[in-house]
Structures are given as structure tokens and as C-alpha cells.
Tab-separated table of C-alpha atoms (C1' of nucleotides) in Angstrom:
chain	number	residue	atom	x	y	z
A	300	MET	CA	0.019	-0.127	0.094
A	301	ALA	CA	2.889	2.183	0.604
A	302	PRO	CA	5.210	0.468	-1.841
A	303	THR	CA	7.156	2.600	-4.223
A	304	PRO	CA	8.646	5.856	-3.587
A	305	LYS	CA	8.750	7.692	-6.745
A	306	GLY	CA	11.650	10.023	-7.835
A	307	ARG	CA	14.002	8.473	-5.327
A	308	ALA	CA	16.100	5.240	-5.517
A	309	THR	CA	15.529	4.397	-1.899
A	310	TYR	CA	12.710	4.200	0.334
A	311	HIS	CA	14.621	6.141	3.178
A	312	HIS	CA	15.573	9.469	2.093
A	313	GLY	CA	18.972	9.798	3.843
A	314	ASP	CA	19.015	13.263	5.175
A	315	LEU	CA	15.454	14.405	4.844
A	316	ALA	CA	15.632	17.208	7.612
A	317	ALA	CA	18.429	19.069	5.816
A	318	ALA	CA	16.963	18.519	2.555
A	319	LEU	CA	13.883	20.106	3.548
A	320	VAL	CA	15.574	22.931	5.035
A	321	ALA	CA	17.513	23.661	1.656
A	322	ALA	CA	13.887	23.149	-0.334
A	323	THR	CA	12.532	25.697	2.323
A	324	LEU	CA	15.098	28.544	1.730
A	325	GLU	CA	14.746	27.789	-2.091
A	326	ILE	CA	10.976	28.236	-1.857
A	327	ILE	CA	11.301	31.162	0.337
A	328	ASP	CA	13.427	32.871	-1.971
A	329	GLU	CA	10.848	32.485	-4.928
A	330	VAL	CA	7.614	33.184	-3.381
A	331	GLY	CA	8.206	34.571	0.254
A	332	VAL	CA	7.272	33.153	3.472
A	333	ARG	CA	3.647	33.429	2.937
A	334	GLY	CA	3.770	31.633	-0.194
A	335	PHE	CA	5.834	28.558	1.590
A	336	SER	CA	3.967	25.511	2.384
A	337	VAL	CA	5.293	22.399	3.950
A	338	ALA	CA	3.566	20.279	1.239
A	339	GLU	CA	5.641	22.060	-1.591
A	340	ALA	CA	8.688	21.440	0.453
A	341	ALA	CA	7.692	17.693	0.590
A	342	ARG	CA	6.983	17.876	-3.226
A	343	ARG	CA	10.480	19.085	-4.118
A	344	THR	CA	12.121	16.496	-1.829
A	345	CYS	CA	10.085	13.807	-3.439
A	346	VAL	CA	8.512	12.592	-0.397
A	347	SER	CA	4.910	12.267	0.683
A	348	PRO	CA	3.205	15.282	2.388
A	349	GLY	CA	3.118	13.763	5.839
A	350	ALA	CA	6.939	12.843	5.800
A	351	PRO	CA	8.270	16.414	7.023
A	352	TYR	CA	6.120	15.975	10.238
A	353	ARG	CA	8.583	13.264	11.350
A	354	HIS	CA	11.265	15.690	11.631
A	355	PHE	CA	9.509	19.034	12.330
A	356	ALA	CA	6.726	19.692	14.541
A	357	ASP	CA	4.872	21.966	12.479
A	358	ARG	CA	5.221	24.466	9.644
A	359	ASP	CA	6.703	27.074	11.864
A	360	ALA	CA	9.269	24.808	13.091
A	361	LEU	CA	10.655	24.104	9.626
A	362	VAL	CA	10.620	27.818	8.836
A	363	ALA	CA	12.561	28.303	12.155
A	364	ALA	CA	15.048	25.605	11.144
A	365	ALA	CA	15.487	27.564	7.946
A	366	ALA	CA	16.237	30.574	9.713
A	367	LEU	CA	18.733	29.002	11.984
A	368	GLU	CA	20.649	27.837	8.806
A	369	VAL	CA	20.455	31.463	7.600
A	370	SER	CA	21.800	32.644	10.864
A	371	ARG	CA	24.923	30.168	10.802
A	372	ARG	CA	25.592	31.346	7.050
A	373	LEU	CA	25.494	35.189	8.560
A	374	ARG	CA	27.853	34.188	11.396
A	375	ALA	CA	30.488	32.797	8.618
A	376	ILE	CA	30.132	36.155	7.001
A	377	TYR	CA	30.761	38.025	9.837
A	378	LEU	CA	33.688	36.001	10.768
A	379	GLU	CA	35.289	36.769	7.440
A	380	THR	CA	34.659	40.585	7.364
A	381	ALA	CA	35.224	41.403	11.103
A	382	ALA	CA	38.750	40.455	11.181
A	383	GLU	CA	40.218	42.663	8.284
A	384	SER	CA	39.111	46.163	9.380
A	385	GLY	CA	41.605	48.047	11.753
A	386	SER	CA	40.300	50.243	14.602
A	387	ALA	CA	37.265	49.176	16.928
A	388	GLN	CA	35.444	52.084	15.629
A	389	GLU	CA	35.715	50.689	11.838
A	390	ARG	CA	35.170	47.277	12.968
A	391	LEU	CA	31.864	48.010	14.557
A	392	ALA	CA	30.889	50.322	11.409
A	393	THR	CA	32.084	47.520	8.993
A	394	VAL	CA	29.841	44.917	10.395
A	395	ALA	CA	26.884	46.948	10.184
A	396	GLY	CA	27.685	47.473	6.619
A	397	SER	CA	28.212	43.815	5.593
A	398	PHE	CA	25.158	42.944	7.546
A	399	VAL	CA	23.478	45.012	4.968
A	400	ARG	CA	25.174	43.364	2.125
A	401	ALA	CA	24.460	39.846	3.109
A	402	ALA	CA	20.723	40.853	3.409
A	403	ALA	CA	20.771	41.297	-0.423
A	404	ARG	CA	22.317	37.899	-0.964
A	405	TYR	CA	19.993	36.074	1.418
A	406	ARG	CA	16.880	37.940	0.865
A	407	GLY	CA	14.134	35.557	1.781
A	408	GLY	CA	16.521	34.316	4.275
A	409	LEU	CA	16.858	37.222	6.218
A	410	ASP	CA	12.778	37.888	5.802
A	411	ILE	CA	12.218	34.661	7.950
A	412	LEU	CA	15.272	35.301	10.400
A	413	PHE	CA	13.391	38.608	11.133
A	414	ALA	CA	9.837	37.554	10.833
A	415	PRO	CA	8.080	39.086	13.606
A	416	GLY	CA	6.230	36.148	14.996
A	417	LEU	CA	8.853	33.780	14.739
A	418	ARG	CA	11.545	35.124	16.608
A	419	ALA	CA	8.990	35.905	19.395
A	420	THR	CA	8.135	32.168	19.610
A	421	HIS	CA	11.444	30.480	18.870
A	422	PRO	CA	13.899	31.544	21.382
A	423	GLU	CA	16.866	29.719	19.782
A	424	LEU	CA	16.551	32.419	16.940
A	425	ARG	CA	17.365	35.166	19.447
A	426	ASP	CA	20.057	33.132	20.849
A	427	SER	CA	21.621	32.784	17.418
A	428	THR	CA	22.045	36.492	17.144
A	429	ARG	CA	22.988	37.243	20.952
A	430	GLU	CA	26.208	35.462	20.144
A	431	PHE	CA	27.391	38.219	17.917
A	432	VAL	CA	26.941	40.524	21.016
A	433	ASP	CA	29.916	38.554	22.641
A	434	LEU	CA	32.003	38.592	19.585
A	435	LEU	CA	31.443	42.384	19.438
A	436	LEU	CA	31.573	43.568	22.920
A	437	PRO	CA	35.301	44.137	23.105
A	438	SER	CA	35.374	46.340	20.334
A	439	ALA	CA	32.593	48.356	21.948
A	440	PHE	CA	34.380	48.740	25.215
A	441	GLU	CA	37.130	50.099	23.261
A	442	VAL	CA	34.985	52.893	21.558
A	443	ILE	CA	32.808	54.247	24.433
A	444	ALA	CA	33.543	57.328	26.256
A	445	PRO	CA	36.125	56.524	29.132
A	446	GLY	CA	34.565	56.166	32.326
A	447	GLU	CA	31.312	54.713	30.895
A	448	GLY	CA	30.476	51.252	32.204
A	449	PRO	CA	29.535	48.046	30.412
A	450	ALA	CA	26.005	48.912	30.084
A	451	THR	CA	27.065	51.631	27.858
A	452	ALA	CA	28.930	49.248	25.693
A	453	VAL	CA	25.888	46.798	25.670
A	454	ALA	CA	23.699	49.594	24.913
A	455	LEU	CA	25.976	50.769	21.858
A	456	LEU	CA	25.772	47.012	20.441
A	457	ASP	CA	21.930	47.139	20.801
A	458	ALA	CA	21.771	50.388	19.004
A	459	LEU	CA	24.151	49.176	16.382
A	460	HIS	CA	21.830	46.207	15.929
A	461	ALA	CA	18.768	48.007	15.506
A	462	LEU	CA	20.436	50.339	13.184
A	463	ALA	CA	21.394	47.614	11.093
A	464	ARG	CA	18.134	45.727	10.951
A	465	GLY	CA	16.262	48.704	10.228
A	466	TYR	CA	18.596	49.218	7.196
A	467	VAL	CA	17.950	45.699	6.221
A	468	ALA	CA	14.169	46.047	6.459
A	469	GLN	CA	13.997	49.090	4.424
A	470	LEU	CA	16.501	47.683	1.903
A	471	LEU	CA	14.531	44.250	1.337
A	472	GLU	CA	10.922	45.966	1.274
A	473	GLY	CA	12.112	48.143	-1.600
A	474	LYS	CA	12.321	51.506	-0.201
A	475	PHE	CA	15.468	52.533	-2.157
A	476	GLY	CA	14.647	50.636	-5.163
A	477	ASP	CA	15.309	47.182	-6.222
A	478	PRO	CA	17.372	45.571	-3.520
A	479	ASP	CA	19.892	44.050	-5.949
A	480	ASP	CA	20.722	47.312	-7.304
A	481	VAL	CA	21.062	49.473	-4.390
A	482	ALA	CA	22.146	47.130	-1.951
A	483	GLU	CA	25.920	48.459	-2.275
A	484	GLU	CA	25.029	52.001	-1.815
A	485	VAL	CA	22.763	51.135	1.068
A	486	ALA	CA	25.371	49.274	2.756
A	487	ILE	CA	27.548	51.884	2.334
A	488	ARG	CA	25.166	54.555	3.974
A	489	ALA	CA	24.682	52.138	6.969
A	490	THR	CA	28.250	51.894	7.353
A	491	GLN	CA	28.379	55.808	7.432
A	492	ALA	CA	25.267	55.870	9.963
A	493	ALA	CA	26.863	53.497	12.018
A	494	ARG	CA	30.163	55.608	12.156
A	495	ALA	CA	28.230	58.370	13.375
A	496	LEU	CA	26.532	56.345	15.892
A	497	VAL	CA	29.682	55.224	17.211
A	498	ALA	CA	31.249	58.463	17.337
A	499	GLY	CA	28.219	59.757	19.299
A	500	TYR	CA	28.752	56.946	21.974
A	501	GLY	CA	32.527	58.049	22.071
A	502	VAL	CA	32.133	61.388	22.946
A	503	PRO	CA	32.223	62.152	26.885
A	504	SER	CA	28.630	62.838	28.347
A	505	GLY	CA	27.910	66.545	27.923
A	506	HIS	CA	30.324	67.387	25.428
A	507	VAL	CA	28.514	67.432	22.157
A	508	GLY	CA	24.704	68.104	22.374
A	509	GLU	CA	23.313	65.802	25.143
A	510	VAL	CA	24.764	62.676	23.890
A	511	ALA	CA	24.346	59.815	26.210
A	512	ARG	CA	23.320	61.761	29.262
A	513	ASP	CA	21.129	59.940	31.201
A	514	ARG	CA	17.354	61.393	30.965
B	212	MET	CA	-31.746	30.246	0.151
B	213	ALA	CA	-30.020	33.302	1.658
B	214	PRO	CA	-32.463	34.374	3.780
B	215	THR	CA	-31.630	35.126	7.381
B	216	PRO	CA	-28.453	36.826	8.470
B	217	LYS	CA	-28.255	35.628	12.097
B	218	GLY	CA	-26.883	37.689	14.886
B	219	ARG	CA	-27.510	40.911	13.172
B	220	ALA	CA	-30.757	43.037	12.576
B	221	THR	CA	-30.506	44.044	9.257
B	222	TYR	CA	-29.543	42.069	5.984
B	223	HIS	CA	-26.851	44.657	5.227
B	224	HIS	CA	-24.394	45.228	7.836
B	225	GLY	CA	-23.983	49.232	7.672
B	226	ASP	CA	-19.935	49.804	7.312
B	227	LEU	CA	-18.678	46.118	7.053
B	228	ALA	CA	-15.162	47.185	5.762
B	229	ALA	CA	-14.573	49.171	8.784
B	230	ALA	CA	-15.782	46.479	11.013
B	231	LEU	CA	-13.701	44.045	9.336
B	232	VAL	CA	-10.651	46.180	9.779
B	233	ALA	CA	-11.398	46.590	13.548
B	234	ALA	CA	-12.017	42.810	13.799
B	235	THR	CA	-8.523	42.204	11.980
B	236	LEU	CA	-6.724	44.495	14.301
B	237	GLU	CA	-8.186	42.397	17.093
B	238	ILE	CA	-7.370	39.268	16.057
B	239	ILE	CA	-3.926	40.119	15.107
B	240	ASP	CA	-3.338	41.430	18.673
B	241	GLU	CA	-4.586	38.082	19.989
B	242	VAL	CA	-2.887	35.593	17.794
B	243	GLY	CA	-0.560	37.378	15.239
B	244	VAL	CA	-0.616	37.814	11.687
B	245	ARG	CA	-0.127	33.966	10.825
B	246	GLY	CA	-3.055	33.188	13.107
B	247	PHE	CA	-5.425	35.604	11.547
B	248	SER	CA	-7.785	34.220	8.860
B	249	VAL	CA	-10.348	36.158	6.788
B	250	ALA	CA	-12.939	33.633	7.950
B	251	GLU	CA	-12.408	34.262	11.507
B	252	ALA	CA	-12.820	37.861	10.854
B	253	ALA	CA	-16.101	37.366	9.088
B	254	ARG	CA	-17.362	35.046	11.852
B	255	ARG	CA	-16.413	37.930	14.594
B	256	THR	CA	-18.466	40.283	12.446
B	257	CYS	CA	-21.480	38.084	11.948
B	258	VAL	CA	-21.166	37.744	8.366
B	259	SER	CA	-20.730	34.754	5.863
B	260	PRO	CA	-17.043	33.689	5.111
B	261	GLY	CA	-17.637	35.141	1.547
B	262	ALA	CA	-18.798	38.681	2.415
B	263	PRO	CA	-15.080	40.132	3.128
B	264	TYR	CA	-14.381	39.565	-0.465
B	265	ARG	CA	-16.963	42.300	-1.841
B	266	HIS	CA	-14.603	44.748	-0.129
B	267	PHE	CA	-10.961	43.441	0.033
B	268	ALA	CA	-9.509	41.738	-3.113
B	269	ASP	CA	-7.816	39.144	-0.822
B	270	ARG	CA	-6.501	38.246	2.476
B	271	ASP	CA	-3.515	40.451	2.069
B	272	ALA	CA	-5.584	43.403	1.018
B	273	LEU	CA	-7.504	43.259	4.300
B	274	VAL	CA	-4.283	43.013	6.237
B	275	ALA	CA	-2.824	45.823	4.525
B	276	ALA	CA	-5.890	47.997	5.269
B	277	ALA	CA	-5.565	47.252	9.097
B	278	ALA	CA	-1.699	48.183	8.727
B	279	LEU	CA	-2.815	51.495	7.205
B	280	GLU	CA	-5.035	52.013	9.976
B	281	VAL	CA	-2.446	51.636	12.384
B	282	SER	CA	-0.226	54.208	10.575
B	283	ARG	CA	-3.006	56.492	10.779
B	284	ARG	CA	-2.895	56.169	14.609
B	285	LEU	CA	0.800	56.352	14.673
B	286	ARG	CA	0.796	59.566	12.770
B	287	ALA	CA	-1.646	61.152	15.439
B	288	ILE	CA	0.735	60.239	18.040
B	289	TYR	CA	3.455	61.869	16.105
B	290	LEU	CA	1.610	64.943	15.938
B	291	GLU	CA	1.009	65.154	19.581
B	292	THR	CA	4.656	64.346	20.903
B	293	ALA	CA	6.451	66.313	18.132
B	294	ALA	CA	5.103	69.714	19.116
B	295	GLU	CA	6.350	69.768	22.611
B	296	SER	CA	9.971	69.247	22.346
B	297	GLY	CA	12.280	72.155	21.915
B	298	SER	CA	15.493	72.109	19.822
B	299	ALA	CA	15.570	70.346	16.611
B	300	GLN	CA	17.991	67.787	18.157
B	301	GLU	CA	15.715	66.710	21.032
B	302	ARG	CA	12.599	66.593	18.644
B	303	LEU	CA	14.239	64.019	16.435
B	304	ALA	CA	15.371	62.044	19.334
B	305	THR	CA	11.910	62.196	21.010
B	306	VAL	CA	10.167	60.878	17.899
B	307	ALA	CA	12.234	57.931	17.767
B	308	GLY	CA	11.488	57.315	21.276
B	309	SER	CA	7.896	57.899	21.154
B	310	PHE	CA	7.691	55.520	18.133
B	311	VAL	CA	9.077	52.753	20.372
B	312	ARG	CA	6.514	53.577	22.961
B	313	ALA	CA	3.777	53.523	20.404
B	314	ALA	CA	5.028	49.813	19.428
B	315	ALA	CA	4.150	48.689	22.930
B	316	ARG	CA	0.694	49.944	22.522
B	317	TYR	CA	-0.052	48.649	19.157
B	318	ARG	CA	1.927	45.431	19.231
B	319	GLY	CA	0.235	43.331	16.640
B	320	GLY	CA	-0.632	46.635	14.683
B	321	LEU	CA	3.196	47.198	13.994
B	322	ASP	CA	3.849	43.474	13.443
B	323	ILE	CA	1.763	43.952	10.288
B	324	LEU	CA	2.786	47.607	9.521
B	325	PHE	CA	6.277	46.098	9.283
B	326	ALA	CA	5.667	42.551	8.028
B	327	PRO	CA	8.427	41.993	5.246
B	328	GLY	CA	6.022	40.772	2.624
B	329	LEU	CA	3.322	43.396	2.850
B	330	ARG	CA	5.330	46.489	2.581
B	331	ALA	CA	7.224	45.014	-0.353
B	332	THR	CA	3.742	44.544	-2.165
B	333	HIS	CA	1.752	47.203	-1.077
B	334	PRO	CA	3.313	50.610	-1.870
B	335	GLU	CA	0.600	52.635	-0.024
B	336	LEU	CA	2.164	51.294	3.394
B	337	ARG	CA	5.402	52.894	2.213
B	338	ASP	CA	3.845	55.974	1.131
B	339	SER	CA	2.257	56.607	4.563
B	340	THR	CA	5.717	56.281	6.302
B	341	ARG	CA	7.376	58.583	3.658
B	342	GLU	CA	4.882	61.228	4.853
B	343	PHE	CA	6.919	61.346	8.057
B	344	VAL	CA	10.088	62.127	6.291
B	345	ASP	CA	8.486	65.378	5.086
B	346	LEU	CA	7.331	66.337	8.507
B	347	LEU	CA	10.848	66.051	10.178
B	348	LEU	CA	12.918	67.148	7.072
B	349	PRO	CA	13.437	70.752	8.352
B	350	SER	CA	14.451	69.483	11.649
B	351	ALA	CA	17.111	67.488	10.236
B	352	PHE	CA	18.517	70.331	8.217
B	353	GLU	CA	18.863	72.218	11.453
B	354	VAL	CA	20.818	69.649	12.920
B	355	ILE	CA	23.326	68.446	10.407
B	356	ALA	CA	26.820	70.014	10.160
B	357	PRO	CA	27.005	73.272	8.277
B	358	GLY	CA	28.011	72.897	4.547
B	359	GLU	CA	26.241	69.672	4.241
B	360	GLY	CA	23.568	69.184	1.356
B	361	PRO	CA	20.039	68.041	1.512
B	362	ALA	CA	21.130	64.396	0.902
B	363	THR	CA	22.484	64.268	4.312
B	364	ALA	CA	19.487	65.384	5.929
B	365	VAL	CA	17.566	62.673	4.277
B	366	ALA	CA	20.366	60.393	5.164
B	367	LEU	CA	20.089	61.408	8.632
B	368	LEU	CA	16.313	60.554	8.846
B	369	ASP	CA	16.814	57.245	7.131
B	370	ALA	CA	19.134	56.521	9.886
B	371	LEU	CA	16.675	57.268	12.666
B	372	HIS	CA	13.948	55.541	10.752
B	373	ALA	CA	16.319	52.369	10.565
B	374	LEU	CA	17.342	52.924	14.385
B	375	ALA	CA	13.882	53.165	15.774
B	376	ARG	CA	12.436	50.498	13.809
B	377	GLY	CA	15.249	48.301	14.791
B	378	TYR	CA	14.408	48.772	18.437
B	379	VAL	CA	10.759	48.304	17.698
B	380	ALA	CA	11.740	44.835	16.333
B	381	GLN	CA	13.706	44.031	19.194
B	382	LEU	CA	11.210	45.270	21.734
B	383	LEU	CA	8.265	43.185	20.140
B	384	GLU	CA	10.247	39.880	19.714
B	385	GLY	CA	11.062	40.025	23.616
B	386	LYS	CA	14.554	40.362	23.463
B	387	PHE	CA	14.658	42.822	26.593
B	388	GLY	CA	11.798	40.721	28.171
B	389	ASP	CA	8.077	41.441	28.325
B	390	PRO	CA	7.286	44.161	25.788
B	391	ASP	CA	4.792	45.788	28.321
B	392	ASP	CA	7.108	45.836	30.949
B	393	VAL	CA	10.309	46.985	29.150
B	394	ALA	CA	8.749	49.470	26.842
B	395	GLU	CA	9.466	52.718	28.556
B	396	GLU	CA	13.018	51.690	29.214
B	397	VAL	CA	13.566	50.772	25.681
B	398	ALA	CA	11.861	53.846	24.384
B	399	ILE	CA	14.337	55.668	26.700
B	400	ARG	CA	17.390	53.950	25.479
B	401	ALA	CA	16.134	54.534	21.767
B	402	THR	CA	16.079	58.199	22.318
B	403	GLN	CA	19.469	58.043	23.899
B	404	ALA	CA	20.713	56.428	20.772
B	405	ALA	CA	19.133	58.767	18.810
B	406	ARG	CA	20.798	61.591	20.296
B	407	ALA	CA	24.104	60.024	19.618
B	408	LEU	CA	23.150	59.430	16.026
B	409	VAL	CA	22.107	62.984	15.884
B	410	ALA	CA	24.969	64.154	17.353
B	411	GLY	CA	27.347	61.926	15.112
B	412	TYR	CA	25.677	63.732	12.161
B	413	GLY	CA	26.270	67.289	13.349
B	414	VAL	CA	29.503	67.008	13.872
B	415	PRO	CA	31.849	68.370	10.773
B	416	SER	CA	33.301	65.806	8.472
B	417	GLY	CA	36.699	64.697	9.874
B	418	HIS	CA	36.153	66.215	13.258
B	419	VAL	CA	35.098	63.229	15.460
B	420	GLY	CA	36.184	60.086	14.353
B	421	GLU	CA	35.501	59.308	10.662
B	422	VAL	CA	31.925	60.446	10.838
B	423	ALA	CA	30.107	61.143	7.648
B	424	ARG	CA	33.148	61.153	5.387
B	425	ASP	CA	32.293	59.437	2.235
B	426	ARG	CA	33.614	55.903	1.825
C	236	DC	C1'	-45.705	54.940	-5.978
C	237	DA	C1'	-43.785	50.862	-8.537
C	238	DT	C1'	-39.874	49.851	-10.658
C	239	DT	C1'	-35.185	48.956	-11.715
C	240	DC	C1'	-30.611	48.630	-10.475
C	241	DA	C1'	-25.959	48.823	-8.097
C	242	DA	C1'	-24.260	47.503	-4.015
C	243	DT	C1'	-23.784	44.361	-0.374
C	244	DG	C1'	-24.672	39.450	1.740
C	245	DT	C1'	-25.263	34.365	1.235
C	246	DA	C1'	-24.612	29.608	-0.283
C	247	DT	C1'	-21.944	26.621	-2.435
C	248	DG	C1'	-17.832	24.336	-3.787
C	249	DA	C1'	-13.228	23.674	-5.798
C	250	DG	C1'	-8.799	23.283	-4.507
C	251	DC	C1'	-4.965	23.592	-1.245
C	252	DC	C1'	-2.846	23.161	2.968
C	253	DT	C1'	-1.818	21.528	7.895
C	254	DC	C1'	-1.714	17.871	10.687
C	255	DT	C1'	-3.011	12.928	12.242
C	256	DC	C1'	-3.000	7.916	12.299
C	257	DA	C1'	-2.551	3.282	11.045
C	258	DC	C1'	0.344	0.754	8.506
C	259	DA	C1'	4.998	-0.224	5.410
C	260	DT	C1'	9.765	-0.387	5.045
C	261	DC	C1'	14.360	-0.449	6.305
C	262	DA	C1'	18.858	-0.069	9.026
C	263	DC	C1'	20.831	-1.874	12.958
C	264	DT	C1'	21.438	-4.724	16.997
C	265	DC	C1'	22.068	-8.926	19.503
D	213	DG	C1'	18.039	-14.053	10.961
D	214	DA	C1'	14.479	-11.740	14.530
D	215	DG	C1'	13.170	-7.899	16.578
D	216	DT	C1'	12.896	-3.131	16.999
D	217	DG	C1'	12.832	1.956	16.401
D	218	DA	C1'	13.056	5.528	13.181
D	219	DT	C1'	11.507	6.841	9.028
D	220	DG	C1'	8.302	7.128	4.877
D	221	DT	C1'	3.443	6.276	2.728
D	222	DG	C1'	-1.717	6.606	1.961
D	223	DA	C1'	-5.704	8.368	3.506
D	224	DG	C1'	-8.245	11.679	5.618
D	225	DA	C1'	-10.443	15.140	8.725
D	226	DG	C1'	-10.917	19.899	9.184
D	227	DG	C1'	-9.983	24.727	7.950
D	228	DC	C1'	-8.887	28.180	4.868
D	229	DT	C1'	-8.870	31.106	0.396
D	230	DC	C1'	-11.228	32.611	-3.197
D	231	DA	C1'	-14.897	32.064	-7.287
D	232	DT	C1'	-19.622	32.055	-8.742
D	233	DA	C1'	-24.480	32.195	-8.899
D	234	DC	C1'	-28.090	33.582	-6.266
D	235	DA	C1'	-30.788	36.702	-2.562
D	236	DT	C1'	-31.647	41.184	-0.600
D	237	DT	C1'	-32.346	45.681	-0.200
D	238	DG	C1'	-31.808	50.977	-0.248
D	239	DA	C1'	-31.985	54.653	-3.354
D	240	DA	C1'	-32.767	56.736	-7.766
D	241	DT	C1'	-35.863	57.078	-11.419
D	242	DG	C1'	-40.063	57.778	-13.895
DNA sequence: CATTCAATGTATGAGCCTCTCACATCACTC
DNA sequence: GAGTGATGTGAGAGGCTCATACATTGAATG
């Protein structure tokens, strides 16, 4: 009654979980998160519609797994680019910029990594980005005004994170035009904004404007 | 065959479109965008499942209408808070902060206002926020370093927008804890970060760090 | 008033999707 | 080489989106 798996040599797939994640990323790149369906992922993996549920509790779990894969790739990119820049200031600004660049490459991928609902319900997605904080904290410390505590360093990183994500969101929704065309330009602008932000945090309290003065 | 509209006095609803938008916002607040369904909205409005399609082309159109309603409310908040602050610097920083505060109040609402897919496909949503740029441009001009052109003012607003949205995203996904609890604190932090950003743009090129130097 | 008509709702249904359950198949162990 | 747990299949229940044909009604028109 369940004899011939068609489109495949063996009855068992081998590594269905990974194949499903790959298919999911493909589909989301093509039709977006809303257009994605578990059934379609199963189809592309030449597997029955019920099979994915052996590996993922529900649709969201599969999407979350795909998002986690994206965050892994993002981390790889970070490690490449972070090493090359010189000063701590530049390193922080550069990371923000290359984050935006990565967004253009992984489009749909970042859509799910930052899909409002998913991150709220799947803590592991947040953990995966929190790791970046640890990697950057030393640089943040170097950069802030002397006399400021660790809270300020973390606040700076939160601000940078917010800034970068905001640019990514605007880029992906096409605010500046076709994402592929304007990605590089937006990345440069994000880098500049990040520089400004870092500079703002580096000025001793009360020196320029009202920077970083509590309340 | 289609005789008795049950749960309602009259056959015609009166203002179904508005009622559907209200129901949509309600539902999204409760179960998120993914949990929302046109059918449920129809149910809560005591109307047949097909009725909404007389007013909205498809599911996304209804959600987009709801998002537009949210942006209208947001605008009202902006107009309240923007007037009271003194200097241009403080006005820009304050707007960023009150944006974050608004996010806590309209939770689900902002989820859809910033849902990746929606904004990409429904330009009217982007137009609604672009309006804010016009309102703030004069302040931005006041703030940037003397000698900088209008492009810099727009860049500053883009950066502020990115910053605020990034904080909203982090707030809503619970990065800092229960959104209701931490909203005020995060709003203050966003305001501070905005101050730092504004300060960074206000420093003449090459003065502090590498601020705003092209490339 | 009586009639007509456009707008608004209803009923029905096709097609797709999610997720469940009982059963089939296979890799591995002892 | 028999047993067993993990992995896949098939069938199906229930829900959703959206299209289509039909019912109802308020308002304009004669």
C-alpha cells in the first residue's frame, strides 16, 4: 500500500531534515514566507506530504530551522569581514555594513530570520544572534567614552543592531529601489550611519549636544 | 436560500469594511498575523465567509488595510509628541523614542505595519511612512553639520528611521523581556541612541572619528 | 408609488494546506 | 535472522482562500 517511493532510489531519503531545510530556503527565496508551504517542500524533496512532520513539529518549526541555517551562514560572513578592519570604530561600522550586504544576498532568508512572529516564539533564533554581541563586546568597550560602564557598551551594540536591522528592513521592502541594485549603496550608507552612532557614543557625556546623558 | 442573516438585525451590515478592519486588528493582537484568517474576521463580524471579499480583494488586502489604519494612529501620536519638544535635536530624538513607546501599545499592529512581505507588495504602506520624512526634514536640516547638503538630511532621517524600527523589532520579539514591562526603558534607550546618532551627524566631517566622511 | 439597479450579503464548492493516524519499509543490533 | 525503532506512505478530517451564482435591499428614477 505504501510501496514505491517515486523519484527516489531508496525508500528512506538519507537526510530528509537537511533536504527540507534547503528546499524551504529555495521556496522562500522564490515566493516569500507567506507563499511557502510544507506540502511544496515535501514535493520538491520527492517525499509524501506527511513525511516532514516526522522531523518538524509544524510548519513554523521548519521555517525556524531554515532561519537558523541562515543565521549560521551570516555568522560565517561576519567572521570573514570582521577580522580585516583595523580600529575598533571601523570594525563596528563595517560589521553593520556587511550585514546589510548579506541581506541582499540572502533576501528571503533574512525575511524569516526577522519575521516578527517567529523570533518571538522561537528563542533559539534570538540566541543565535545574541552570540554576535559577545563577539563584538570588546570592540564596543574600546570605543565608548572613558569612564562609561559595560552597560553603555551593550547599549551601543543594541543600537548598532537596531540600526543595521532597520536598514535591512528598508532595503528588503524596496524603499530605496530594487534591492539587488541598491544594496551596495545602502550598505555604505549604513556604514556611515554606524560611524556616526559610534562617534556619538564615544564623546564624553555633555560634550557634544546631550549625548548619552541619562534622561 | 440566503434568507436570514443571524446575529444581526439587518441584512446589510452598515459599514462592514470598517468592522472587518477593527476585527482584523483585534485578531492580530490576539494570535498574530499568521494566526489571522479572513474567515475568523467574518465570523466575528457575524457575516458569511465570502462577504469580506466584496470589500477586499484578498487576505493581504484586508491585512494591509488594517496596517494602514495603524499607521494613521501612529501619525496622530507623532503629531502630539513632536510639538512639545524644544530644539531640533531633541525633537528628532523624541520622535524615535515615542515611536518605540507606540510599538508597545499597538503590538500586533506594528507587526503587520512592518511585515516584510506586505510592505514590499503594498506601496501605499510605504507612502504612509514616507510622509513622516516630510514632516521631519526641516528639523534634520537644522541639525546636520553646516555645509552639508539635503542628501545628508535625508540620510539622517533614514538612519533614525532604521534605528527606531530596529528597536521596535527587538522590543516586540521580547529581546529585552516582556514588551509591556520594558517598553518605557527601551524607549528611553532608543531616545539616547537617537541623540548619539544626531550628534554624530552634527559634527563637521573629519572632526570626531570618521563621521560622515564618504567611503 | 412602482420599478429598476447597483451594492452588499449568502450559499456552495473547488482546490490547497496542515496535521494525524494506522500501516509499510528499512537499518541496526544482538 | 528476528526484533525494534526510526523514517516514509496513504488516506483523511477539518480549515482556509477565493470564485461563482443567487438573494436582499436602499435609493434613484419615472
